[in-house]
PQR file with spaces between the fields and no chain letter, atoms N, CA, C, O and H, PARSE charges and radii, in Angstrom:
ATOM       1  N    MET     1       8.109    8.546   12.493 -0.4000 1.5000
ATOM       2  CA   MET     1       9.466    8.114   12.101 -0.0000 2.0000
ATOM       3  C    MET     1       9.501    6.778   11.473  0.5500 1.7000
ATOM       4  O    MET     1      10.266    6.554   10.536 -0.5500 1.4000
ATOM       5  N    PHE     2       8.679    5.853   11.965 -0.4000 1.5000
ATOM       6  CA   PHE     2       8.612    4.569   11.272 -0.0000 2.0000
ATOM       7  C    PHE     2       8.074    4.626    9.893  0.5500 1.7000
ATOM       8  O    PHE     2       8.567    3.922    9.012 -0.5500 1.4000
ATOM       9  H    PHE     2       8.058    6.034   12.727  0.4000 1.0000
ATOM      10  N    GLU     3       7.012    5.493    9.647 -0.4000 1.5000
ATOM      11  CA   GLU     3       6.469    5.664    8.361 -0.0000 2.0000
ATOM      12  C    GLU     3       7.501    6.263    7.421  0.5500 1.7000
ATOM      13  O    GLU     3       7.508    5.883    6.250 -0.5500 1.4000
ATOM      14  H    GLU     3       6.612    6.065   10.362  0.4000 1.0000
ATOM      15  N    ALA     4       8.299    7.094    7.807 -0.4000 1.5000
ATOM      16  CA   ALA     4       9.330    7.700    6.968 -0.0000 2.0000
ATOM      17  C    ALA     4      10.369    6.656    6.524  0.5500 1.7000
ATOM      18  O    ALA     4      10.834    6.620    5.385 -0.5500 1.4000
ATOM      19  H    ALA     4       8.293    7.403    8.758  0.4000 1.0000
ATOM      20  N    ALA     5      10.696    5.808    7.516 -0.4000 1.5000
ATOM      21  CA   ALA     5      11.650    4.682    7.135 -0.0000 2.0000
ATOM      22  C    ALA     5      11.062    3.764    6.101  0.5500 1.7000
ATOM      23  O    ALA     5      11.741    3.373    5.152 -0.5500 1.4000
ATOM      24  H    ALA     5      10.318    5.837    8.441  0.4000 1.0000
ATOM      25  N    ILE     6       9.706    3.387    6.287 -0.4000 1.5000
ATOM      26  CA   ILE     6       9.100    2.498    5.379 -0.0000 2.0000
ATOM      27  C    ILE     6       8.949    3.135    4.000  0.5500 1.7000
ATOM      28  O    ILE     6       9.135    2.465    2.984 -0.5500 1.4000
ATOM      29  H    ILE     6       9.154    3.704    7.058  0.4000 1.0000
ATOM      30  N    PHE     7       8.611    4.439    3.957 -0.4000 1.5000
ATOM      31  CA   PHE     7       8.592    5.115    2.662 -0.0000 2.0000
ATOM      32  C    PHE     7       9.889    5.192    1.989  0.5500 1.7000
ATOM      33  O    PHE     7       9.986    5.000    0.777 -0.5500 1.4000
ATOM      34  H    PHE     7       8.460    4.984    4.782  0.4000 1.0000
ATOM      35  N    LEU     8      10.949    5.482    2.783 -0.4000 1.5000
ATOM      36  CA   LEU     8      12.289    5.539    2.180 -0.0000 2.0000
ATOM      37  C    LEU     8      12.736    4.200    1.665  0.5500 1.7000
ATOM      38  O    LEU     8      13.410    4.146    0.636 -0.5500 1.4000
ATOM      39  H    LEU     8      10.870    5.638    3.767  0.4000 1.0000
ATOM      40  N    LEU     9      12.387    3.081    2.346 -0.4000 1.5000
ATOM      41  CA   LEU     9      12.715    1.771    1.857 -0.0000 2.0000
ATOM      42  C    LEU     9      12.014    1.477    0.555  0.5500 1.7000
ATOM      43  O    LEU     9      12.600    0.928   -0.378 -0.5500 1.4000
ATOM      44  H    LEU     9      11.840    3.125    3.182  0.4000 1.0000
ATOM      45  N    TYR    10      10.717    1.861    0.505 -0.4000 1.5000
ATOM      46  CA   TYR    10       9.907    1.724   -0.709 -0.0000 2.0000
ATOM      47  C    TYR    10      10.460    2.449   -1.890  0.5500 1.7000
ATOM      48  O    TYR    10      10.485    1.939   -3.010 -0.5500 1.4000
ATOM      49  H    TYR    10      10.242    2.307    1.263  0.4000 1.0000
ATOM      50  N    VAL    11      10.907    3.660   -1.623 -0.4000 1.5000
ATOM      51  CA   VAL    11      11.482    4.482   -2.678 -0.0000 2.0000
ATOM      52  C    VAL    11      12.864    3.909   -3.227  0.5500 1.7000
ATOM      53  O    VAL    11      13.154    3.906   -4.423 -0.5500 1.4000
ATOM      54  H    VAL    11      10.886    4.075   -0.713  0.4000 1.0000
ATOM      55  N    LEU    12      13.622    3.461   -2.283 -0.4000 1.5000
ATOM      56  CA   LEU    12      14.888    2.871   -2.619 -0.0000 2.0000
ATOM      57  C    LEU    12      14.787    1.602   -3.478  0.5500 1.7000
ATOM      58  O    LEU    12      15.537    1.395   -4.432 -0.5500 1.4000
ATOM      59  H    LEU    12      13.386    3.464   -1.311  0.4000 1.0000
ATOM      60  N    VAL    13      13.786    0.740   -3.072 -0.4000 1.5000
ATOM      61  CA   VAL    13      13.545   -0.437   -3.895 -0.0000 2.0000
ATOM      62  C    VAL    13      13.045   -0.050   -5.263  0.5500 1.7000
ATOM      63  O    VAL    13      13.545   -0.574   -6.258 -0.5500 1.4000
ATOM      64  H    VAL    13      13.176    0.908   -2.297  0.4000 1.0000
ATOM      65  N    ALA    14      12.088    0.838   -5.357 -0.4000 1.5000
ATOM      66  CA   ALA    14      11.547    1.190   -6.639 -0.0000 2.0000
ATOM      67  C    ALA    14      12.671    1.876   -7.496  0.5500 1.7000
ATOM      68  O    ALA    14      12.744    1.595   -8.692 -0.5500 1.4000
ATOM      69  H    ALA    14      11.682    1.264   -4.548  0.4000 1.0000
ATOM      70  N    VAL    15      13.486    2.701   -6.970 -0.4000 1.5000
ATOM      71  CA   VAL    15      14.539    3.395   -7.714 -0.0000 2.0000
ATOM      72  C    VAL    15      15.599    2.367   -8.133  0.5500 1.7000
ATOM      73  O    VAL    15      16.201    2.522   -9.195 -0.5500 1.4000
ATOM      74  H    VAL    15      13.427    2.930   -5.999  0.4000 1.0000
ATOM      75  N    ALA    16      15.827    1.391   -7.382 -0.4000 1.5000
ATOM      76  CA   ALA    16      16.854    0.363   -7.716 -0.0000 2.0000
ATOM      77  C    ALA    16      16.270   -0.466   -8.924  0.5500 1.7000
ATOM      78  O    ALA    16      16.988   -0.794   -9.869 -0.5500 1.4000
ATOM      79  H    ALA    16      15.338    1.265   -6.519  0.4000 1.0000
ATOM      80  N    ALA    17      15.014   -0.769   -8.852 -0.4000 1.5000
ATOM      81  CA   ALA    17      14.354   -1.579   -9.934 -0.0000 2.0000
ATOM      82  C    ALA    17      14.296   -0.727  -11.219  0.5500 1.7000
ATOM      83  O    ALA    17      14.509   -1.249  -12.313 -0.5500 1.4000
ATOM      84  H    ALA    17      14.431   -0.502   -8.085  0.4000 1.0000
ATOM      85  N    MET    18      14.022    0.519  -11.093 -0.4000 1.5000
ATOM      86  CA   MET    18      13.981    1.463  -12.237 -0.0000 2.0000
ATOM      87  C    MET    18      15.389    1.578  -12.889  0.5500 1.7000
ATOM      88  O    MET    18      15.532    1.590  -14.111 -0.5500 1.4000
ATOM      89  H    MET    18      13.850    0.943  -10.204  0.4000 1.0000
ATOM      90  N    ALA    19      16.394    1.660  -12.032 -0.4000 1.5000
ATOM      91  CA   ALA    19      17.768    1.744  -12.525 -0.0000 2.0000
ATOM      92  C    ALA    19      18.148    0.469  -13.368  0.5500 1.7000
ATOM      93  O    ALA    19      18.724    0.528  -14.455 -0.5500 1.4000
ATOM      94  H    ALA    19      16.278    1.651  -11.039  0.4000 1.0000
ATOM      95  N    VAL    20      17.779   -0.630  -12.770 -0.4000 1.5000
ATOM      96  CA   VAL    20      18.090   -1.882  -13.521 -0.0000 2.0000
ATOM      97  C    VAL    20      17.291   -1.882  -14.820  0.5500 1.7000
ATOM      98  O    VAL    20      17.850   -2.293  -15.837 -0.5500 1.4000
ATOM      99  H    VAL    20      17.311   -0.678  -11.887  0.4000 1.0000
ATOM     100  N    THR    21      16.108   -1.480  -14.868 -0.4000 1.5000
ATOM     101  CA   THR    21      15.333   -1.440  -16.139 -0.0000 2.0000
ATOM     102  C    THR    21      15.968   -0.486  -17.109  0.5500 1.7000
ATOM     103  O    THR    21      16.074   -0.804  -18.293 -0.5500 1.4000
ATOM     104  H    THR    21      15.654   -1.146  -14.042  0.4000 1.0000
ATOM     105  N    MET    22      16.389    0.654  -16.664 -0.4000 1.5000
ATOM     106  CA   MET    22      17.031    1.633  -17.554 -0.0000 2.0000
ATOM     107  C    MET    22      18.355    1.137  -18.121  0.5500 1.7000
ATOM     108  O    MET    22      18.665    1.333  -19.296 -0.5500 1.4000
ATOM     109  H    MET    22      16.302    0.912  -15.702  0.4000 1.0000
ATOM     110  N    LEU    23      19.146    0.472  -17.227 -0.4000 1.5000
ATOM     111  CA   LEU    23      20.450   -0.083  -17.666 -0.0000 2.0000
ATOM     112  C    LEU    23      20.233   -1.192  -18.636  0.5500 1.7000
ATOM     113  O    LEU    23      21.031   -1.333  -19.562 -0.5500 1.4000
ATOM     114  H    LEU    23      18.894    0.313  -16.273  0.4000 1.0000
ATOM     115  N    GLU    24      19.182   -2.015  -18.489 -0.4000 1.5000
ATOM     116  CA   GLU    24      18.860   -3.079  -19.443 -0.0000 2.0000
ATOM     117  C    GLU    24      18.540   -2.531  -20.808  0.5500 1.7000
ATOM     118  O    GLU    24      18.968   -3.053  -21.837 -0.5500 1.4000
ATOM     119  H    GLU    24      18.534   -1.900  -17.736  0.4000 1.0000
ATOM     120  N    GLY    25      17.784   -1.475  -20.785 -0.4000 1.5000
ATOM     121  CA   GLY    25      17.426   -0.834  -22.055 -0.0000 2.0000
ATOM     122  C    GLY    25      18.701   -0.162  -22.769  0.5500 1.7000
ATOM     123  O    GLY    25      18.850   -0.151  -23.991 -0.5500 1.4000
ATOM     124  H    GLY    25      17.436   -1.051  -19.949  0.4000 1.0000
ATOM     125  N    TRP    26      19.568    0.376  -21.880 -0.4000 1.5000
ATOM     126  CA   TRP    26      20.824    0.980  -22.407 -0.0000 2.0000
ATOM     127  C    TRP    26      21.720   -0.095  -23.020  0.5500 1.7000
ATOM     128  O    TRP    26      22.233    0.047  -24.130 -0.5500 1.4000
ATOM     129  H    TRP    26      19.447    0.367  -20.888  0.4000 1.0000
ATOM     130  N    ALA    27      21.883   -1.147  -22.276 -0.4000 1.5000
ATOM     131  CA   ALA    27      22.730   -2.237  -22.777 -0.0000 2.0000
ATOM     132  C    ALA    27      22.209   -2.885  -24.052  0.5500 1.7000
ATOM     133  O    ALA    27      22.999   -3.323  -24.889 -0.5500 1.4000
ATOM     134  H    ALA    27      21.466   -1.262  -21.374  0.4000 1.0000
ATOM     135  N    ASN    28      20.920   -2.950  -24.208 -0.4000 1.5000
ATOM     136  CA   ASN    28      20.356   -3.590  -25.402 -0.0000 2.0000
ATOM     137  C    ASN    28      20.214   -2.527  -26.567  0.5500 1.7000
ATOM     138  O    ASN    28      19.815   -2.870  -27.680 -0.5500 1.4000
ATOM     139  H    ASN    28      20.278   -2.594  -23.528  0.4000 1.0000
ATOM     140  N    HIS    29      20.542   -1.281  -26.276 -0.4000 1.5000
ATOM     141  CA   HIS    29      20.372   -0.126  -27.237 -0.0000 2.0000
ATOM     142  C    HIS    29      18.887   -0.021  -27.708  0.5500 1.7000
ATOM     143  O    HIS    29      18.591    0.221  -28.878 -0.5500 1.4000
ATOM     144  H    HIS    29      20.866   -1.002  -25.371  0.4000 1.0000
ATOM     145  N    ASP    30      17.991   -0.218  -26.730 -0.4000 1.5000
ATOM     146  CA   ASP    30      16.553   -0.181  -27.120 -0.0000 2.0000
ATOM     147  C    ASP    30      15.929    1.167  -26.970  0.5500 1.7000
ATOM     148  O    ASP    30      14.900    1.431  -27.593 -0.5500 1.4000
ATOM     149  H    ASP    30      18.231   -0.415  -25.779  0.4000 1.0000
ATOM     150  N    GLY    31      16.495    2.029  -26.178 -0.4000 1.5000
ATOM     151  CA   GLY    31      15.892    3.349  -25.886 -0.0000 2.0000
ATOM     152  C    GLY    31      14.636    3.209  -25.036  0.5500 1.7000
ATOM     153  O    GLY    31      14.475    2.227  -24.311 -0.5500 1.4000
ATOM     154  H    GLY    31      17.331    1.814  -25.672  0.4000 1.0000
ATOM     155  N    LEU    32      13.749    4.191  -25.129 -0.4000 1.5000
ATOM     156  CA   LEU    32      12.520    4.222  -24.380 -0.0000 2.0000
ATOM     157  C    LEU    32      11.308    3.821  -25.246  0.5500 1.7000
ATOM     158  O    LEU    32      10.600    4.637  -25.836 -0.5500 1.4000
ATOM     159  H    LEU    32      13.879    4.988  -25.718  0.4000 1.0000
ATOM     160  N    THR    33      11.150    2.566  -25.264 -0.4000 1.5000
ATOM     161  CA   THR    33       9.995    1.964  -25.980 -0.0000 2.0000
ATOM     162  C    THR    33       8.715    1.942  -25.049  0.5500 1.7000
ATOM     163  O    THR    33       8.777    2.276  -23.866 -0.5500 1.4000
ATOM     164  H    THR    33      11.725    1.902  -24.786  0.4000 1.0000
ATOM     165  N    LEU    34       7.658    1.562  -25.612 -0.4000 1.5000
ATOM     166  CA   LEU    34       6.458    1.478  -24.785 -0.0000 2.0000
ATOM     167  C    LEU    34       6.563    0.383  -23.741  0.5500 1.7000
ATOM     168  O    LEU    34       6.082    0.546  -22.620 -0.5500 1.4000
ATOM     169  H    LEU    34       7.608    1.291  -26.573  0.4000 1.0000
ATOM     170  N    HIS    35       7.223   -0.797  -24.118 -0.4000 1.5000
ATOM     171  CA   HIS    35       7.482   -1.781  -23.094 -0.0000 2.0000
ATOM     172  C    HIS    35       8.335   -1.276  -21.940  0.5500 1.7000
ATOM     173  O    HIS    35       8.091   -1.585  -20.774 -0.5500 1.4000
ATOM     174  H    HIS    35       7.614   -0.929  -25.029  0.4000 1.0000
ATOM     175  N    ARG    36       9.316   -0.513  -22.292 -0.4000 1.5000
ATOM     176  CA   ARG    36      10.257   -0.028  -21.253 -0.0000 2.0000
ATOM     177  C    ARG    36       9.547    0.946  -20.332  0.5500 1.7000
ATOM     178  O    ARG    36       9.783    0.922  -19.124 -0.5500 1.4000
ATOM     179  H    ARG    36       9.515   -0.262  -23.239  0.4000 1.0000
ATOM     180  N    LEU    37       8.675    1.811  -20.867 -0.4000 1.5000
ATOM     181  CA   LEU    37       7.872    2.684  -20.062 -0.0000 2.0000
ATOM     182  C    LEU    37       6.868    1.947  -19.131  0.5500 1.7000
ATOM     183  O    LEU    37       6.642    2.318  -17.979 -0.5500 1.4000
ATOM     184  H    LEU    37       8.483    1.831  -21.848  0.4000 1.0000
ATOM     185  N    ALA    38       6.298    0.898  -19.710 -0.4000 1.5000
ATOM     186  CA   ALA    38       5.400    0.016  -18.845 -0.0000 2.0000
ATOM     187  C    ALA    38       6.256   -0.618  -17.758  0.5500 1.7000
ATOM     188  O    ALA    38       5.797   -0.719  -16.620 -0.5500 1.4000
ATOM     189  H    ALA    38       6.482    0.596  -20.646  0.4000 1.0000
ATOM     190  N    GLY    39       7.476   -1.050  -18.052 -0.4000 1.5000
ATOM     191  CA   GLY    39       8.340   -1.604  -17.067 -0.0000 2.0000
ATOM     192  C    GLY    39       8.735   -0.702  -15.975  0.5500 1.7000
ATOM     193  O    GLY    39       8.825   -1.094  -14.812 -0.5500 1.4000
ATOM     194  H    GLY    39       7.849   -0.968  -18.977  0.4000 1.0000
ATOM     195  N    LEU    40       8.990    0.606  -16.377 -0.4000 1.5000
ATOM     196  CA   LEU    40       9.281    1.564  -15.346 -0.0000 2.0000
ATOM     197  C    LEU    40       8.073    1.928  -14.459  0.5500 1.7000
ATOM     198  O    LEU    40       8.228    2.243  -13.279 -0.5500 1.4000
ATOM     199  H    LEU    40       8.917    0.925  -17.322  0.4000 1.0000
ATOM     200  N    PHE    41       6.880    1.878  -15.050 -0.4000 1.5000
ATOM     201  CA   PHE    41       5.732    2.024  -14.238 -0.0000 2.0000
ATOM     202  C    PHE    41       5.530    0.849  -13.310  0.5500 1.7000
ATOM     203  O    PHE    41       5.141    1.031  -12.157 -0.5500 1.4000
ATOM     204  H    PHE    41       6.754    1.623  -16.009  0.4000 1.0000
ATOM     205  N    ALA    42       5.784   -0.330  -13.782 -0.4000 1.5000
ATOM     206  CA   ALA    42       5.617   -1.503  -12.969 -0.0000 2.0000
ATOM     207  C    ALA    42       6.619   -1.449  -11.752  0.5500 1.7000
ATOM     208  O    ALA    42       6.296   -1.920  -10.662 -0.5500 1.4000
ATOM     209  H    ALA    42       6.101   -0.478  -14.719  0.4000 1.0000
ATOM     210  N    CYS    43       7.794   -0.885  -11.962 -0.4000 1.5000
ATOM     211  CA   CYS    43       8.800   -0.703  -10.828 -0.0000 2.0000
ATOM     212  C    CYS    43       8.245    0.088   -9.752  0.5500 1.7000
ATOM     213  O    CYS    43       8.595   -0.120   -8.590 -0.5500 1.4000
ATOM     214  H    CYS    43       8.057   -0.502  -12.848  0.4000 1.0000
ATOM     215  N    LEU    44       7.346    1.043  -10.078 -0.4000 1.5000
ATOM     216  CA   LEU    44       6.800    1.865   -9.002 -0.0000 2.0000
ATOM     217  C    LEU    44       5.677    1.094   -8.251  0.5500 1.7000
ATOM     218  O    LEU    44       5.437    1.317   -7.065 -0.5500 1.4000
ATOM     219  H    LEU    44       7.062    1.212  -11.022  0.4000 1.0000
ATOM     220  N    VAL    45       5.006    0.185   -8.985 -0.4000 1.5000
ATOM     221  CA   VAL    45       3.692   -0.429   -8.486 -0.0000 2.0000
ATOM     222  C    VAL    45       3.994   -1.760   -7.766  0.5500 1.7000
ATOM     223  O    VAL    45       3.297   -2.078   -6.803 -0.5500 1.4000
ATOM     224  H    VAL    45       5.201    0.004   -9.949  0.4000 1.0000
ATOM     225  N    TRP    46       4.963   -2.525   -8.172 -0.4000 1.5000
ATOM     226  CA   TRP    46       5.160   -3.900   -7.665 -0.0000 2.0000
ATOM     227  C    TRP    46       5.279   -3.924   -6.153  0.5500 1.7000
ATOM     228  O    TRP    46       4.675   -4.790   -5.521 -0.5500 1.4000
ATOM     229  H    TRP    46       5.530   -2.267   -8.954  0.4000 1.0000
ATOM     230  N    PRO    47       6.034   -3.009   -5.538 -0.5600 1.5000
ATOM     231  CA   PRO    47       6.093   -3.178   -4.083  0.2800 2.0000
ATOM     232  C    PRO    47       4.740   -3.068   -3.411  0.5500 1.7000
ATOM     233  O    PRO    47       4.571   -3.625   -2.327 -0.5500 1.4000
ATOM     234  N    LEU    48       3.837   -2.433   -3.948 -0.4000 1.5000
ATOM     235  CA   LEU    48       2.418   -2.378   -3.418 -0.0000 2.0000
ATOM     236  C    LEU    48       1.746   -3.751   -3.382  0.5500 1.7000
ATOM     237  O    LEU    48       1.002   -4.095   -2.464 -0.5500 1.4000
ATOM     238  H    LEU    48       3.974   -1.980   -4.829  0.4000 1.0000
ATOM     239  N    THR    49       2.046   -4.500   -4.411 -0.4000 1.5000
ATOM     240  CA   THR    49       1.448   -5.903   -4.472 -0.0000 2.0000
ATOM     241  C    THR    49       2.052   -6.761   -3.336  0.5500 1.7000
ATOM     242  O    THR    49       1.375   -7.561   -2.690 -0.5500 1.4000
ATOM     243  H    THR    49       2.650   -4.221   -5.157  0.4000 1.0000
ATOM     244  N    LEU    50       3.404   -6.537   -3.130 -0.4000 1.5000
ATOM     245  CA   LEU    50       4.043   -7.238   -2.071 -0.0000 2.0000
ATOM     246  C    LEU    50       3.427   -6.900   -0.663  0.5500 1.7000
ATOM     247  O    LEU    50       3.188   -7.760    0.185 -0.5500 1.4000
ATOM     248  H    LEU    50       3.954   -5.888   -3.654  0.4000 1.0000
ATOM     249  N    LEU    51       3.202   -5.583   -0.511 -0.4000 1.5000
ATOM     250  CA   LEU    51       2.549   -5.104    0.713 -0.0000 2.0000
ATOM     251  C    LEU    51       1.109   -5.725    0.865  0.5500 1.7000
ATOM     252  O    LEU    51       0.671   -6.026    1.976 -0.5500 1.4000
ATOM     253  H    LEU    51       3.396   -4.884   -1.200  0.4000 1.0000
ATOM     254  N    LEU    52       0.443   -5.891   -0.211 -0.4000 1.5000
ATOM     255  CA   LEU    52      -0.922   -6.553   -0.108 -0.0000 2.0000
ATOM     256  C    LEU    52      -0.790   -7.961    0.319  0.5500 1.7000
ATOM     257  O    LEU    52      -1.538   -8.381    1.202 -0.5500 1.4000
ATOM     258  H    LEU    52       0.798   -5.647   -1.114  0.4000 1.0000
ATOM     259  N    PHE    53       0.108   -8.740   -0.238 -0.4000 1.5000
ATOM     260  CA   PHE    53       0.307  -10.086    0.184 -0.0000 2.0000
ATOM     261  C    PHE    53       0.665  -10.245    1.684  0.5500 1.7000
ATOM     262  O    PHE    53       0.212  -11.168    2.362 -0.5500 1.4000
ATOM     263  H    PHE    53       0.715   -8.399   -0.955  0.4000 1.0000
ATOM     264  N    ILE    54       1.529   -9.266    2.180 -0.4000 1.5000
ATOM     265  CA   ILE    54       1.919   -9.283    3.550 -0.0000 2.0000
ATOM     266  C    ILE    54       0.678   -8.974    4.432  0.5500 1.7000
ATOM     267  O    ILE    54       0.434   -9.659    5.425 -0.5500 1.4000
ATOM     268  H    ILE    54       1.896   -8.517    1.629  0.4000 1.0000
ATOM     269  N    LEU    55      -0.072   -7.970    4.065 -0.4000 1.5000
ATOM     270  CA   LEU    55      -1.187   -7.635    4.882 -0.0000 2.0000
ATOM     271  C    LEU    55      -2.302   -8.726    4.874  0.5500 1.7000
ATOM     272  O    LEU    55      -2.987   -8.949    5.873 -0.5500 1.4000
ATOM     273  H    LEU    55       0.126   -7.414    3.258  0.4000 1.0000
ATOM     274  N    HIS    56      -2.447   -9.389    3.704 -0.4000 1.5000
ATOM     275  CA   HIS    56      -3.407  -10.542    3.652 -0.0000 2.0000
ATOM     276  C    HIS    56      -3.011  -11.597    4.593  0.5500 1.7000
ATOM     277  O    HIS    56      -3.846  -12.121    5.330 -0.5500 1.4000
ATOM     278  H    HIS    56      -1.891   -9.208    2.893  0.4000 1.0000
ATOM     279  N    GLY    57      -1.651  -11.963    4.599 -0.4000 1.5000
ATOM     280  CA   GLY    57      -1.155  -12.942    5.543 -0.0000 2.0000
ATOM     281  C    GLY    57      -1.394  -12.594    7.041  0.5500 1.7000
ATOM     282  O    GLY    57      -1.774  -13.434    7.856 -0.5500 1.4000
ATOM     283  H    GLY    57      -0.973  -11.538    4.000  0.4000 1.0000
ATOM     284  N    CYS    58      -1.155  -11.351    7.327 -0.4000 1.5000
ATOM     285  CA   CYS    58      -1.381  -10.913    8.722 -0.0000 2.0000
ATOM     286  C    CYS    58      -2.810  -10.976    9.140  0.5500 1.7000
ATOM     287  O    CYS    58      -3.150  -11.384   10.250 -0.5500 1.4000
ATOM     288  H    CYS    58      -0.847  -10.669    6.665  0.4000 1.0000
ATOM     289  N    LEU    59      -3.675  -10.543    8.181 -0.4000 1.5000
ATOM     290  CA   LEU    59      -5.161  -10.574    8.455 -0.0000 2.0000
ATOM     291  C    LEU    59      -5.638  -11.973    8.638  0.5500 1.7000
ATOM     292  O    LEU    59      -6.417  -12.254    9.549 -0.5500 1.4000
ATOM     293  H    LEU    59      -3.399  -10.211    7.279  0.4000 1.0000
ATOM     294  N    ALA    60      -5.161  -12.915    7.739 -0.4000 1.5000
ATOM     295  CA   ALA    60      -5.593  -14.312    7.799 -0.0000 2.0000
ATOM     296  C    ALA    60      -5.114  -14.914    9.140  0.5500 1.7000
ATOM     297  O    ALA    60      -5.863  -15.645    9.788 -0.5500 1.4000
ATOM     298  H    ALA    60      -4.529  -12.687    6.999  0.4000 1.0000
ATOM     299  N    ARG    61      -3.891  -14.613    9.549 -0.4000 1.5000
ATOM     300  CA   ARG    61      -3.394  -15.095   10.824 -0.0000 2.0000
ATOM     301  C    ARG    61      -4.186  -14.599   11.982  0.5500 1.7000
ATOM     302  O    ARG    61      -4.461  -15.364   12.906 -0.5500 1.4000
ATOM     303  H    ARG    61      -3.283  -14.019    9.022  0.4000 1.0000
ATOM     304  N    LEU    62      -4.578  -13.318   11.977 -0.4000 1.5000
ATOM     305  CA   LEU    62      -5.366  -12.712   13.021 -0.0000 2.0000
ATOM     306  C    LEU    62      -6.778  -13.328   13.054  0.5500 1.7000
ATOM     307  O    LEU    62      -7.296  -13.645   14.125 -0.5500 1.4000
ATOM     308  H    LEU    62      -4.356  -12.697   11.226  0.4000 1.0000
ATOM     309  N    LEU    63      -7.401  -13.495   11.850 -0.4000 1.5000
ATOM     310  CA   LEU    63      -8.703  -14.135   11.930 -0.0000 2.0000
ATOM     311  C    LEU    63      -8.686  -15.528   12.369  0.5500 1.7000
ATOM     312  O    LEU    63      -9.631  -15.993   13.007 -0.5500 1.4000
ATOM     313  H    LEU    63      -6.980  -13.237   10.980  0.4000 1.0000
ATOM     314  N    THR    64      -7.583  -16.264   12.036 -0.4000 1.5000
ATOM     315  CA   THR    64      -7.489  -17.648   12.486 -0.0000 2.0000
ATOM     316  C    THR    64      -7.421  -17.684   14.047  0.5500 1.7000
ATOM     317  O    THR    64      -8.093  -18.490   14.691 -0.5500 1.4000
ATOM     318  H    THR    64      -6.816  -15.886   11.517  0.4000 1.0000
ATOM     319  N    ARG    65      -6.605  -16.802   14.611 -0.4000 1.5000
ATOM     320  CA   ARG    65      -6.470  -16.687   16.050 -0.0000 2.0000
ATOM     321  C    ARG    65      -7.781  -16.366   16.781  0.5500 1.7000
ATOM     322  O    ARG    65      -8.112  -16.912   17.833 -0.5500 1.4000
ATOM     323  H    ARG    65      -6.060  -16.148   14.087  0.4000 1.0000
ATOM     324  N    LEU    66      -8.532  -15.389   16.104 -0.4000 1.5000
ATOM     325  CA   LEU    66      -9.793  -15.014   16.658 -0.0000 2.0000
ATOM     326  C    LEU    66     -10.837  -16.175   16.584  0.5500 1.7000
ATOM     327  O    LEU    66     -11.651  -16.357   17.489 -0.5500 1.4000
ATOM     328  H    LEU    66      -8.263  -14.946   15.250  0.4000 1.0000
ATOM     329  N    SER    67     -10.777  -16.897   15.538 -0.4000 1.5000
ATOM     330  CA   SER    67     -11.788  -18.033   15.415 -0.0000 2.0000
ATOM     331  C    SER    67     -11.501  -19.111   16.404  0.5500 1.7000
ATOM     332  O    SER    67     -12.415  -19.785   16.880 -0.5500 1.4000
ATOM     333  H    SER    67     -10.116  -16.749   14.803  0.4000 1.0000
ATOM     334  N    ARG    68     -10.174  -19.297   16.741 -0.4000 1.5000
ATOM     335  CA   ARG    68      -9.835  -20.379   17.674 -0.0000 2.0000
ATOM     336  C    ARG    68     -10.238  -19.980   19.140  0.5500 1.7000
ATOM     337  O    ARG    68     -10.603  -20.841   19.941 -0.5500 1.4000
ATOM     338  H    ARG    68      -9.432  -18.750   16.354  0.4000 1.0000
ATOM     339  N    THR    69     -10.163  -18.701   19.453 -0.4000 1.5000
ATOM     340  CA   THR    69     -10.569  -18.276   20.778 -0.0000 2.0000
ATOM     341  C    THR    69     -12.024  -18.258   21.006  0.5500 1.7000
ATOM     342  O    THR    69     -12.487  -18.433   22.133 -0.5500 1.4000
ATOM     343  H    THR    69      -9.866  -18.002   18.802  0.4000 1.0000
ATOM     344  N    MET    70     -12.773  -18.047   19.950 -0.4000 1.5000
ATOM     345  CA   MET    70     -14.284  -18.006   20.005 -0.0000 2.0000
ATOM     346  C    MET    70     -14.806  -19.424   20.052  0.5500 1.7000
ATOM     347  O    MET    70     -15.871  -19.640   20.631 -0.5500 1.4000
ATOM     348  H    MET    70     -12.398  -17.905   19.034  0.4000 1.0000
ATOM     349  N    ALA    71     -14.115  -20.424   19.472 -0.4000 1.5000
ATOM     350  CA   ALA    71     -14.678  -21.756   19.417 -0.0000 2.0000
ATOM     351  C    ALA    71     -14.560  -22.462   20.743  0.5500 1.7000
ATOM     352  O    ALA    71     -14.990  -23.608   20.874 -0.5500 1.4000
ATOM     353  H    ALA    71     -13.250  -20.249   19.002  0.4000 1.0000
């Protein structure tokens, strides 16, 4: 259940970012350029980088706690 909620949140954030990117192109009358397509792909990928930073912080905190208990 928790995994489904996380996945749904990820999809909602990605879709919202993609919608903003598409609306920006529509407002500027740009259409689907290569830069716009790269932006749409980036909308799918950027939440993964956020997840990596969060996991790195958790791992660093855990390793700090473990090193204090062993010293």
